XYZ file of C-alpha atoms in Angstrom:
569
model
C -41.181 -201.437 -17.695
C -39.006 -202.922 -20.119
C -42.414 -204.841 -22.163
C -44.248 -200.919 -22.378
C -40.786 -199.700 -23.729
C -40.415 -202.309 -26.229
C -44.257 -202.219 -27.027
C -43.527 -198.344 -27.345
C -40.894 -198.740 -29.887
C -42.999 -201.287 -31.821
C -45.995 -198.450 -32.393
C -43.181 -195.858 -33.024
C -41.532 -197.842 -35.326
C -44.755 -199.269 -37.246
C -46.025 -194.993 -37.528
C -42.863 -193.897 -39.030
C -43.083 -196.866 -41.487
C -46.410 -196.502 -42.537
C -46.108 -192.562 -42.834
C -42.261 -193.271 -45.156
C -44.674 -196.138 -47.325
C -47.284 -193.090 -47.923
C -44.530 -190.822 -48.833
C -42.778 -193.164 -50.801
C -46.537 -194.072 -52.886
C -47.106 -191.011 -53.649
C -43.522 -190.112 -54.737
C -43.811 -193.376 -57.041
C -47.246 -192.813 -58.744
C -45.814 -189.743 -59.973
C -44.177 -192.838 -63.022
C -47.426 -193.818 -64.010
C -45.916 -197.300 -63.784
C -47.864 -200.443 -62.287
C -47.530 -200.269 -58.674
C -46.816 -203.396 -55.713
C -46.405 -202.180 -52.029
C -45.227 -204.411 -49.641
C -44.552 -203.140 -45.769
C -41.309 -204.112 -45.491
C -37.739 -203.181 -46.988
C -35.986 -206.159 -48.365
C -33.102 -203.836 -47.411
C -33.952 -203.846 -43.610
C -30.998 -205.584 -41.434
C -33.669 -207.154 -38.907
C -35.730 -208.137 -41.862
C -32.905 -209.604 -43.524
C -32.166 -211.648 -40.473
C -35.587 -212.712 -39.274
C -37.262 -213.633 -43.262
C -36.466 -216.806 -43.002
C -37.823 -217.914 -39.721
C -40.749 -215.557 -40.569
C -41.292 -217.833 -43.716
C -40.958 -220.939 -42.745
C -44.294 -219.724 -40.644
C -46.114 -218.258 -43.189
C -45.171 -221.169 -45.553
C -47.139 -223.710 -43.103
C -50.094 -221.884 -43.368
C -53.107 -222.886 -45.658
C -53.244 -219.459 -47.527
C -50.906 -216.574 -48.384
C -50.794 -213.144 -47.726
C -50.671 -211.726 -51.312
C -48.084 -209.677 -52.692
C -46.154 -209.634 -49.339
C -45.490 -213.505 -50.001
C -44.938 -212.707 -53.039
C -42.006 -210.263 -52.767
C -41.280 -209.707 -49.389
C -39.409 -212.790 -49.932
C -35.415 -212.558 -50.151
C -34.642 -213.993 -53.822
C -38.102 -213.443 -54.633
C -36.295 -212.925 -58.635
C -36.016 -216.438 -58.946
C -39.352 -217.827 -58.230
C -40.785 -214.889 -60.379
C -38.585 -214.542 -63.324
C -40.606 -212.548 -65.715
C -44.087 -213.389 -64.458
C -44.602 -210.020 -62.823
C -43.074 -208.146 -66.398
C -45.516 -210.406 -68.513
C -48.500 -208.912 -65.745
C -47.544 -205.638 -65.324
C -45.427 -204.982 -68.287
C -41.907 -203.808 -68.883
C -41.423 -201.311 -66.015
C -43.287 -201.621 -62.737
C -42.192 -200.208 -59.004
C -42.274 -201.890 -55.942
C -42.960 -199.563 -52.903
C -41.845 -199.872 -49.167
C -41.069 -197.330 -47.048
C -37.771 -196.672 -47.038
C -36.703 -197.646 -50.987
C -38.766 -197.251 -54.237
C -37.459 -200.170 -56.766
C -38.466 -199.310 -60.545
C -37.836 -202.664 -62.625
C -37.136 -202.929 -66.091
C -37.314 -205.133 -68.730
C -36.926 -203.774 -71.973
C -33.274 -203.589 -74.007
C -32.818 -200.390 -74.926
C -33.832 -198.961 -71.506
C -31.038 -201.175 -69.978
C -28.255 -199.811 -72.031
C -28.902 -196.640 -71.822
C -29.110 -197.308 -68.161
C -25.547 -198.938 -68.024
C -24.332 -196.825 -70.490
C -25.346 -193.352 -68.241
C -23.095 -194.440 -65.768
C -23.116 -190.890 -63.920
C -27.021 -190.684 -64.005
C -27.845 -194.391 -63.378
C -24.794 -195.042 -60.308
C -24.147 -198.195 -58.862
C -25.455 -197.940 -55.368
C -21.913 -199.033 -53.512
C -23.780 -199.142 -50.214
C -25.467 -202.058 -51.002
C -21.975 -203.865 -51.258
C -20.052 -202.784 -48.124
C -20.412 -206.091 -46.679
C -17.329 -207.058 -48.781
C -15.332 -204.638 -47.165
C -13.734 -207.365 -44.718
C -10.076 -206.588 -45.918
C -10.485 -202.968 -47.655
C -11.836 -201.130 -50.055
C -12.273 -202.627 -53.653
C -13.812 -202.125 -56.877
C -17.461 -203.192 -55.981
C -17.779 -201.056 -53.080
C -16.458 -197.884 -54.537
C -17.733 -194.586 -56.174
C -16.851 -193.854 -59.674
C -13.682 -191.818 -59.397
C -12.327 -194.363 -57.117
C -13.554 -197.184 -59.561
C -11.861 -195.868 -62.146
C -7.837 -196.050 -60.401
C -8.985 -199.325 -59.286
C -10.298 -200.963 -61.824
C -7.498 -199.897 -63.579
C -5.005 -202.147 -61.195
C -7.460 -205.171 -60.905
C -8.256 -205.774 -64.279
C -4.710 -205.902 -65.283
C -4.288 -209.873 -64.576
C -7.119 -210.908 -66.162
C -5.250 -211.562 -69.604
C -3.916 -214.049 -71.718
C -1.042 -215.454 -69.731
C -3.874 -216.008 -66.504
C -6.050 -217.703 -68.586
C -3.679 -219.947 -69.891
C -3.005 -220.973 -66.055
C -6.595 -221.088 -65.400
C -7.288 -223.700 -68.247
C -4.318 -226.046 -67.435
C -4.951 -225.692 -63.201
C -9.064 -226.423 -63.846
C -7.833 -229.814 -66.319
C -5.720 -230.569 -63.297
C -8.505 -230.451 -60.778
C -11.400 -231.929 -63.088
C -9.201 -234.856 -63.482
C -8.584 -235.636 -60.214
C -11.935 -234.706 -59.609
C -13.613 -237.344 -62.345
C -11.057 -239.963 -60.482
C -12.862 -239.803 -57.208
C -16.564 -239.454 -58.695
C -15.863 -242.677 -61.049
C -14.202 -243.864 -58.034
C -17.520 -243.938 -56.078
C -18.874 -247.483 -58.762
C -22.192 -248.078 -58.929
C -23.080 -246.404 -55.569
C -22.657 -242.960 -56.927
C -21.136 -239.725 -55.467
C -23.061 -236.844 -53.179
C -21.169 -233.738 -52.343
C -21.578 -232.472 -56.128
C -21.659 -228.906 -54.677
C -19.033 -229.300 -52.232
C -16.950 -230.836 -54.623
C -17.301 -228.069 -57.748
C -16.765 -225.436 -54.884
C -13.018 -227.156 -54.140
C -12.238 -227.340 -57.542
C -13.241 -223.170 -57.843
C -10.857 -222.600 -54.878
C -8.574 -224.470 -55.991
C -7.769 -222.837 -59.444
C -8.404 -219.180 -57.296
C -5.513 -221.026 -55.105
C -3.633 -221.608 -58.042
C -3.620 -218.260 -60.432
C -4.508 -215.978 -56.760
C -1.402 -216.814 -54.493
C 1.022 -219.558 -56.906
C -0.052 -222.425 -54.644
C -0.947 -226.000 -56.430
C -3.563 -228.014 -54.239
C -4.138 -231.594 -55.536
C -7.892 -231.736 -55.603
C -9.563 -233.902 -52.704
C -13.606 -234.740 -53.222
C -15.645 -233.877 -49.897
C -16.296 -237.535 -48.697
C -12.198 -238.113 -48.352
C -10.985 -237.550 -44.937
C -8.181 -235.705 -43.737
C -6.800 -231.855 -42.576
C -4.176 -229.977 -44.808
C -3.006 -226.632 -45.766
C -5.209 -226.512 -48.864
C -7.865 -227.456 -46.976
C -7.229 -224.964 -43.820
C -6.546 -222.456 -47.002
C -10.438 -223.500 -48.601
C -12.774 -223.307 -45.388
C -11.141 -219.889 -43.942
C -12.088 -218.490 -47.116
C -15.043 -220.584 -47.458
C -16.216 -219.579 -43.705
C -15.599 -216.055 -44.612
C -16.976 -215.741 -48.048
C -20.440 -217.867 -46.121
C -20.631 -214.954 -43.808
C -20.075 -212.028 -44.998
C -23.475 -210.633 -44.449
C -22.813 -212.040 -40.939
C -19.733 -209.861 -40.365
C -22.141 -206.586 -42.064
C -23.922 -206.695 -38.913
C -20.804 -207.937 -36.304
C -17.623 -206.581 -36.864
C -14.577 -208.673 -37.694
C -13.064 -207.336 -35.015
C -15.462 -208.297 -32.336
C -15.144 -211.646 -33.658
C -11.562 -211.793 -32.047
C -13.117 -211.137 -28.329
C -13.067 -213.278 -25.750
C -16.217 -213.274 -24.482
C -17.641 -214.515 -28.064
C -20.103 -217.851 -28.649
C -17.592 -220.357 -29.878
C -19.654 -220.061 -34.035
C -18.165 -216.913 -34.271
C -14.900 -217.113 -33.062
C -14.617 -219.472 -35.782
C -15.592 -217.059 -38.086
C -13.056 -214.261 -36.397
C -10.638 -217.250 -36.888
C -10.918 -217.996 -40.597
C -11.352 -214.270 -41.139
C -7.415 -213.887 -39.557
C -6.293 -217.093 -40.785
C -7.187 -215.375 -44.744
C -6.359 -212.077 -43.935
C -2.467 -214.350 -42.843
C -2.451 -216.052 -46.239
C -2.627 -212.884 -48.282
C -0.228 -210.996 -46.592
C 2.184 -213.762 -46.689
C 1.779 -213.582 -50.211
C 1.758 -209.818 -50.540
C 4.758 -209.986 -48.480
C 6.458 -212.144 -51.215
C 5.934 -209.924 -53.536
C 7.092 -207.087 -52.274
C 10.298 -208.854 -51.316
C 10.939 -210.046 -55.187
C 10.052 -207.128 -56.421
C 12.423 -204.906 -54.069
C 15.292 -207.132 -54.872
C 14.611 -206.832 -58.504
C 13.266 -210.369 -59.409
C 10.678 -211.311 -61.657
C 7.046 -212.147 -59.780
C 5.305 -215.787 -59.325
C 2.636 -214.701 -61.680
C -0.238 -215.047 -60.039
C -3.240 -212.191 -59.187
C -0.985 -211.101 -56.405
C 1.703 -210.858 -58.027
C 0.094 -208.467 -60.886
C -1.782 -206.264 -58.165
C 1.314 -205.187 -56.214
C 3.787 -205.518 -59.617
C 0.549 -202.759 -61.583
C 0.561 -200.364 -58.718
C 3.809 -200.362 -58.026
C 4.056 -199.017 -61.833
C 1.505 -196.653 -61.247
C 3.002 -195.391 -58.324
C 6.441 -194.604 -59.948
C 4.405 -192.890 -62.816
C 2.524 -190.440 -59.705
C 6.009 -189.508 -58.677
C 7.380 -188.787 -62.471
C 4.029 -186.868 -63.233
C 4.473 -184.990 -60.211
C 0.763 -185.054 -59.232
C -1.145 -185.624 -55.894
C -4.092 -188.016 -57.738
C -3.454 -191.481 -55.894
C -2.145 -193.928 -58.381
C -2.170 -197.691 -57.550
C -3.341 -199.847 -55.030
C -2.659 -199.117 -51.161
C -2.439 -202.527 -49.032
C -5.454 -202.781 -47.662
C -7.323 -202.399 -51.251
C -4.659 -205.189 -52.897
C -6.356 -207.139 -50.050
C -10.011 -205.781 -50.578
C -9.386 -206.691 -54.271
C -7.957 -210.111 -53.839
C -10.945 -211.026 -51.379
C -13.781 -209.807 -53.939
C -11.579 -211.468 -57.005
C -12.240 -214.651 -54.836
C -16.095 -214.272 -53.894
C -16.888 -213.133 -57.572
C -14.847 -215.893 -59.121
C -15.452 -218.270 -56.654
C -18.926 -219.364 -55.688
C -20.336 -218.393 -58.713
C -18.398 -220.721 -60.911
C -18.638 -223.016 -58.123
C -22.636 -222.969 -58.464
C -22.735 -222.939 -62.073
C -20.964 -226.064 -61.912
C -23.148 -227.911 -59.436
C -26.112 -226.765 -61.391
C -24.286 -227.874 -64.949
C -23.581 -231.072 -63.304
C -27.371 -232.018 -62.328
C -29.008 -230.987 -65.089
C -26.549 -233.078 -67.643
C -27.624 -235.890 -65.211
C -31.191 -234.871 -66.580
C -30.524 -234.580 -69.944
C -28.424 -237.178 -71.053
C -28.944 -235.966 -74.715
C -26.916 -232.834 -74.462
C -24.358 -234.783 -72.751
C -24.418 -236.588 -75.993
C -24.050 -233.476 -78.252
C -21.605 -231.979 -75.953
C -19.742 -235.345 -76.663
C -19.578 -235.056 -80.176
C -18.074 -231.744 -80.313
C -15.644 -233.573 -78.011
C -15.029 -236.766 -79.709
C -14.615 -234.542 -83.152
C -12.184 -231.674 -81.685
C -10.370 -233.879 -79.308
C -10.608 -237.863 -79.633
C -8.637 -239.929 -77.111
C -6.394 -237.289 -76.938
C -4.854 -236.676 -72.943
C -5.811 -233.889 -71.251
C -2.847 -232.646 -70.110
C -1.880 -231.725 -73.854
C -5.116 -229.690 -74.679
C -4.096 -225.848 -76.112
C -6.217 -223.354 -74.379
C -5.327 -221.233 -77.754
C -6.231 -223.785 -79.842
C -9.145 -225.375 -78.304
C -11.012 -223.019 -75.952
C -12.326 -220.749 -78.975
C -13.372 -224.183 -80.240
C -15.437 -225.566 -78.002
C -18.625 -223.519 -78.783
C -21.274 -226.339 -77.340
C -19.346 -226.571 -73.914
C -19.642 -222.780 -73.947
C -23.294 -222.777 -74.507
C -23.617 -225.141 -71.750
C -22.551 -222.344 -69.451
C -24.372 -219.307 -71.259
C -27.751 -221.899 -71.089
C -26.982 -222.012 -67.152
C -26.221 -218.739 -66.117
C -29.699 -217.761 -68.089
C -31.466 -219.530 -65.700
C -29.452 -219.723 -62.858
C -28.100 -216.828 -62.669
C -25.524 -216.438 -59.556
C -27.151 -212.526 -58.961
C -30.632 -212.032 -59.921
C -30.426 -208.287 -60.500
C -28.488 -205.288 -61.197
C -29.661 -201.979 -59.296
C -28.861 -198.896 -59.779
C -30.131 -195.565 -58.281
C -30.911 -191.903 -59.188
C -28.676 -190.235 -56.319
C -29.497 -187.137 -55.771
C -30.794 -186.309 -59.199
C -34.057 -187.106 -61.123
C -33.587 -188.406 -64.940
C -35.364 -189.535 -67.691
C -35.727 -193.063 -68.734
C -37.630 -194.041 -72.337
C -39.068 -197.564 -72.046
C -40.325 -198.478 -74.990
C -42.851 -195.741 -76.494
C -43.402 -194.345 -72.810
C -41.226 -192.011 -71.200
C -40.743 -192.329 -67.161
C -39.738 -189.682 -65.092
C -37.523 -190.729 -62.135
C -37.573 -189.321 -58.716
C -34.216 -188.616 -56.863
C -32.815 -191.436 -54.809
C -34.824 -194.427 -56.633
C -33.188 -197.757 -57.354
C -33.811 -198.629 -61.196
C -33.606 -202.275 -61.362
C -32.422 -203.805 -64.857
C -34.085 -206.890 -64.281
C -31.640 -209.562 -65.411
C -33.666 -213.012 -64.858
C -36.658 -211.498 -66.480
C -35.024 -210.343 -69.419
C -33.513 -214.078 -69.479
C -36.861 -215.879 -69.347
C -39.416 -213.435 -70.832
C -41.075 -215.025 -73.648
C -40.606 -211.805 -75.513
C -37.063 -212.693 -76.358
C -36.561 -215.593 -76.024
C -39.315 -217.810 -78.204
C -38.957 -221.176 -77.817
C -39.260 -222.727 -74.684
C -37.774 -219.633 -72.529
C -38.189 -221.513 -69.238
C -36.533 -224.602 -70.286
C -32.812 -225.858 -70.061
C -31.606 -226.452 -73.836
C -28.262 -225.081 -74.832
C -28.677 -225.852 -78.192
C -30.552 -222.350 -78.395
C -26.842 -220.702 -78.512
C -25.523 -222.973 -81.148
C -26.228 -221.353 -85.010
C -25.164 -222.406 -88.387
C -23.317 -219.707 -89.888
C -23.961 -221.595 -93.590
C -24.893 -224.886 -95.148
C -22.425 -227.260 -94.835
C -21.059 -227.894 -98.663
C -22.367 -231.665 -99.273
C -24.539 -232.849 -101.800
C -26.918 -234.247 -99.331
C -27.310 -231.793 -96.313
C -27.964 -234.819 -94.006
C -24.940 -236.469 -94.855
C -22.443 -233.943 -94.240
C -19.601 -234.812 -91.352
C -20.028 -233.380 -88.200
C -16.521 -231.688 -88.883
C -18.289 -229.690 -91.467
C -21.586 -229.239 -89.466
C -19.177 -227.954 -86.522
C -17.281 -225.885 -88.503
C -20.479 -224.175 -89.874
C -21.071 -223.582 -86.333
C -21.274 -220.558 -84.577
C -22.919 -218.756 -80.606
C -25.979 -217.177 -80.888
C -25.411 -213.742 -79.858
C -28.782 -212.108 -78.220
C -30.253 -208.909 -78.511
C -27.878 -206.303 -76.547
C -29.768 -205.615 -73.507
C -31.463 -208.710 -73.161
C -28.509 -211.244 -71.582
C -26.370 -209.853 -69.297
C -25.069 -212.186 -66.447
C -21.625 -210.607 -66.340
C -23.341 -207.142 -65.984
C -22.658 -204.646 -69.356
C -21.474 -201.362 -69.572
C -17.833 -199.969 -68.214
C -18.344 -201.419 -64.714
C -18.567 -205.203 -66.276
C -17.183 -208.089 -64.317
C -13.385 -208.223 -65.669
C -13.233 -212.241 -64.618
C -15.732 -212.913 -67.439
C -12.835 -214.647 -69.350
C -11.520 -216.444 -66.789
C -15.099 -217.988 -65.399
C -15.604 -219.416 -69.180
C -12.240 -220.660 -69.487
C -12.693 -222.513 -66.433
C -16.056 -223.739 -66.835
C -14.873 -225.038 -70.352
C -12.161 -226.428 -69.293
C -13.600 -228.636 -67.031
C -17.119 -229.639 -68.801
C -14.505 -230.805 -71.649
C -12.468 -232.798 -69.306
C -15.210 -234.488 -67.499
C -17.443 -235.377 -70.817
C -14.439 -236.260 -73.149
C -15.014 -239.924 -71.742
C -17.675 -239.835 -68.946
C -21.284 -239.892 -68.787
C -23.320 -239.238 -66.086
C -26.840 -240.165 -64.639
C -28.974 -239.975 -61.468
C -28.574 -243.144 -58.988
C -32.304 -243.696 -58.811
C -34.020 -247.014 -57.641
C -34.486 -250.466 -59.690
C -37.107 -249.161 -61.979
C -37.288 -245.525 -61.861
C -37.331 -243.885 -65.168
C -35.673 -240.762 -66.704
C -38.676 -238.899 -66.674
C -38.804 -239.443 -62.805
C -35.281 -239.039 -62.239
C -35.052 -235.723 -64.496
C -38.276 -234.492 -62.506
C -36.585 -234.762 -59.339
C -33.013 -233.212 -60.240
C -35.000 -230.104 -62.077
C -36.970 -229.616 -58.906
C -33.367 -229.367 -56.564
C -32.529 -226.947 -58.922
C -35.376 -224.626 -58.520
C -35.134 -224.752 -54.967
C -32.727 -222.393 -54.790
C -31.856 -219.774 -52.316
C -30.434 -216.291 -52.803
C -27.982 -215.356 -50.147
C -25.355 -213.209 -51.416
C -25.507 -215.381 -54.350
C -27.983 -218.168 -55.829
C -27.085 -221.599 -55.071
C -29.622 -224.774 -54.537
C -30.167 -225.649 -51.012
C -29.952 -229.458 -51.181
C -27.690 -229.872 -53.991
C -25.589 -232.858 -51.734
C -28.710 -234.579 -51.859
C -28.644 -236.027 -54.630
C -26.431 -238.613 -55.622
C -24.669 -239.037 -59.095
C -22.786 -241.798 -60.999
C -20.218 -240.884 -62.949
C -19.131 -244.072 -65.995
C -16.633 -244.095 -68.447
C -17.392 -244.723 -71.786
């Protein structure tokens, strides 16, 4: 009985997809845009959980199945990057049955996209997986947006980073003290590592609490580390928790894999309120704040409360509890793994390119000598430090930590000019601003577009005054120097438009921060065998780094793999 049922749901469920992919062809031809149709919704929640073990099959065989291999594959972005633009051109759809994605890769189209934020919405559903706490800015509608992004982007200003650059030259020292530590016999755990140091600074400017960083291979069980892995744990399964409530998690009847996730869900869920708590009591007894996120979430609404009372008005001002908490649990996914990530990758491949460790170094050696860390200005030398910045800006162009940026038509159809063609848009499509294309499409970016170089940001604004050119002082030549800014449209890892990621600031302060620290005197290379080359060794790192995975965010899957050694100069 039960085997006909199931089989009975299985033909039900295979005609109602194949009558919604008809529907949803014909609804998309009506573009005139290049078509790809695969069966399958990268949206569906039993296709999300079976793809991998559904790859790993099809992987093993001797031939593929076209374009369902092609993009029926979760992170399919990455692999791709433009290739499928440079085919099919700068907008193209790809059909299942239940969504109809329209991708685009030209400039202009994307910002008039993300500037018609009412015609082109952000679809929040997609993002209700980070609901664990509350309600926050990434997974609500405009109006909502709009009194909460008000409250969250207050603390991300001068004062926070000014904490963030002197609590990431805390940790990178530490950190460079345990990877030089490791001699001749190199470190692994670069991942692990950069993701401590990223939860550490959140510890540090999120809830006031100072963690001395501790590298992945040293033993041992403290608050800062109970604090890390129940946030860790929960940011790591959040898509888990989409499917199984938090609240089941707490049963007793539960395998014992997810009661540790119920428990590190709790266990965060204990360290913000203790912290809210705080708060609240300084601020009722009139005392000044610790300064940190929390601290500015609860101090901002409670302002905007006060003015909803003097304005006499029923609008909702402020933050309740539950979306301070939403709000401090997306401030830590956004700011953490993907600085985290950038890191690792930053790390491996200056391990294969020892030469723009070198030129990073010179900007160093100029700008900061032998001077101790713990007396570096973030006003003075952040603004500075232009080739550590394009360090980052080259990373997050390739290794992005989101490899798109979808939108969708609602319940509305619009217009959309793509270069000299002009696309019609059917209600309830997902436009697609294609973000890794744009970063690697040969169309804008010339030379080289698929390889690592951050020189490519790095200009001369003039000609360094010297008689002879090519023996001016690299003071002048770095004082002549200046970021490339792209094309508008064409580089947008932070997102653009009004719904931007507020931590953009604090992610490059960070990130500088601790490339500066850890290449002031260091150098790093691959530990490779008694005779293996660079070309070898670079070979193997760049290959880690494009086996990547997309989860909720990109990251490499065997980034601990690979072992580093870290020498002072």
């Amino acid at each position: 009985m039960i085997p006909q049922l199931l089989l009975g749901l299985a033909v039900a469920w295979s005609a109602y997809s194949a009558i919604a992919l008809a529907t949803n062809v014909r609804r998309a031809r009506a573009m005139d845009v290049p078509l790809i149709v695969v069966p399958i919704s990268p949206m569906n929640i039993l296709w999300i959980v079976i793809e991998p073990l559904v790859f790993r099959i099809l992987d093993s065989l001797p031939f593929t199945l076209g374009s369902f291999s092609r993009y029926a594959r979760r992170g399919w972005h990455f692999h791709d990057k433009a290739a499928s633009h440079v085919e099919l051109g700068d907008a193209w759809a790809l059909v299942t049955p239940r969504e109809i994605f329209l991708h685009i890769c030209d400039p202009e189209a994307i910002n008039d996209i993300f500037a018609r934020r009412q015609d082109f919405v952000r679809p929040v559903q997609l993002y209700k997986m980070l609901d664990v706490f509350g309600s926050n800015v990434s997974t609500v509608g405009w109006t909502e947006w709009q009194r909460q992004r008000k409250v969250v982007a207050a603390p991300f200003n001068e004062n926070t980073n000014k904490l963030v650059w002197s609590e990431s030259l805390n940790q990178a020292r530490d950190m460079i003290q345990a990877w030089t530590g490791c001699g001749q016999s190199g470190t692994v755990g670069v991942a692990r590592d950069t993701r401590t140091l990223s939860l550490d600074v959140l510890a540090a400017t999120g809830f006031h609490k100072s963690y001395k960083f501790r590298a992945s291979t040293e033993p041992g069980s403290d608050e800062a580390r109970n604090y890390r892995e129940s946030l860790a744990i929960t940011l790591d399964n959040a898509l888990f928790m989409m499917l199984v409530p938090p609240k089941l998690l707490t049963m007793p009847f539960i395998p014992k894999t997810w009661a540790r996730i119920g428990q590190a869900t709790n266990d965060f869920r204990q360290y913000m309120m203790d912290m809210f708590n705080e708060e609240r009591r300084l601020l009722d007894a009139g005392k000044p704040g610790t300064g940190n996120l929390m601290s500015s979430l609860v101090r901002v609404s409670e302002d905007e409360q006060k003015k909803k009372v003097k304005d006499n008005t029923d609008r909702p001002r402020g933050l309740t509890i539950s979306e301070i908490l939403g709000n401090i649990f997306v401030i830590n996914f956004a700011g953490h793994d993907t600085t985290a990530n950038t890191l690792a990758y930053s790390m491996l491949l200056l391990a294969a390119y020892p030469e723009v460790q070198d030129w990073v170094g010179e900007e160093l050696q100029e700008l900061l000598q032998n001077s101790n860390s713990e007396t570096w200005s973030y006003e003075q030398l952040f603004p500075r430090l232009k080739r550590c910045q394009a360090v980052l800006l080259e990373t997050i162009r390739l290794f992005p930590p989101i490899m798109a940026l979808p939108k969708y038509t609602n319940q509305h159809s619009q217009i959309l000019k793509v270069g000299n063609k002009t696309i019609s848009i059917d209600l309830d499509t997902m436009v697609v601003p294609s973000l890794l294309a744009m970063h690697t499409h040969p169309k804008y970016w010339k030379q080289d577009p698929l390889v690592w170089r951050p020189s490519r940001w790095i200009s001369s604004s003039s000609s360094p005054s010297s008689s002879n050119g090519s023996n001016c002082t690299i003071s002048a030549r770095l004082e002549c120097e200046e970021l490339f800014v792209p094309t508008k449209g064409s580089y947008f890892p932070w997102s653009d438009g009004p719904q931007n990621c507020p931590g953009k600031k604090f992610a490059q302060v960070e990130f500088v921060a601790v490339i500066a620290c850890l290449l002031q005197a260091h150098r790093v290379q691959l530990h490779r065998a008694e005779g293996g080359d660079l070309e070898s060794a670079r070979k193997w790192i760049l290959a880690v780094c494009e086996d990547s995975e997309h989860g909720l965010l990109l990251r490499m899957r065997n980034a601990d793999s690979v072992r580093l050694i870290w020498k002072r100069l």
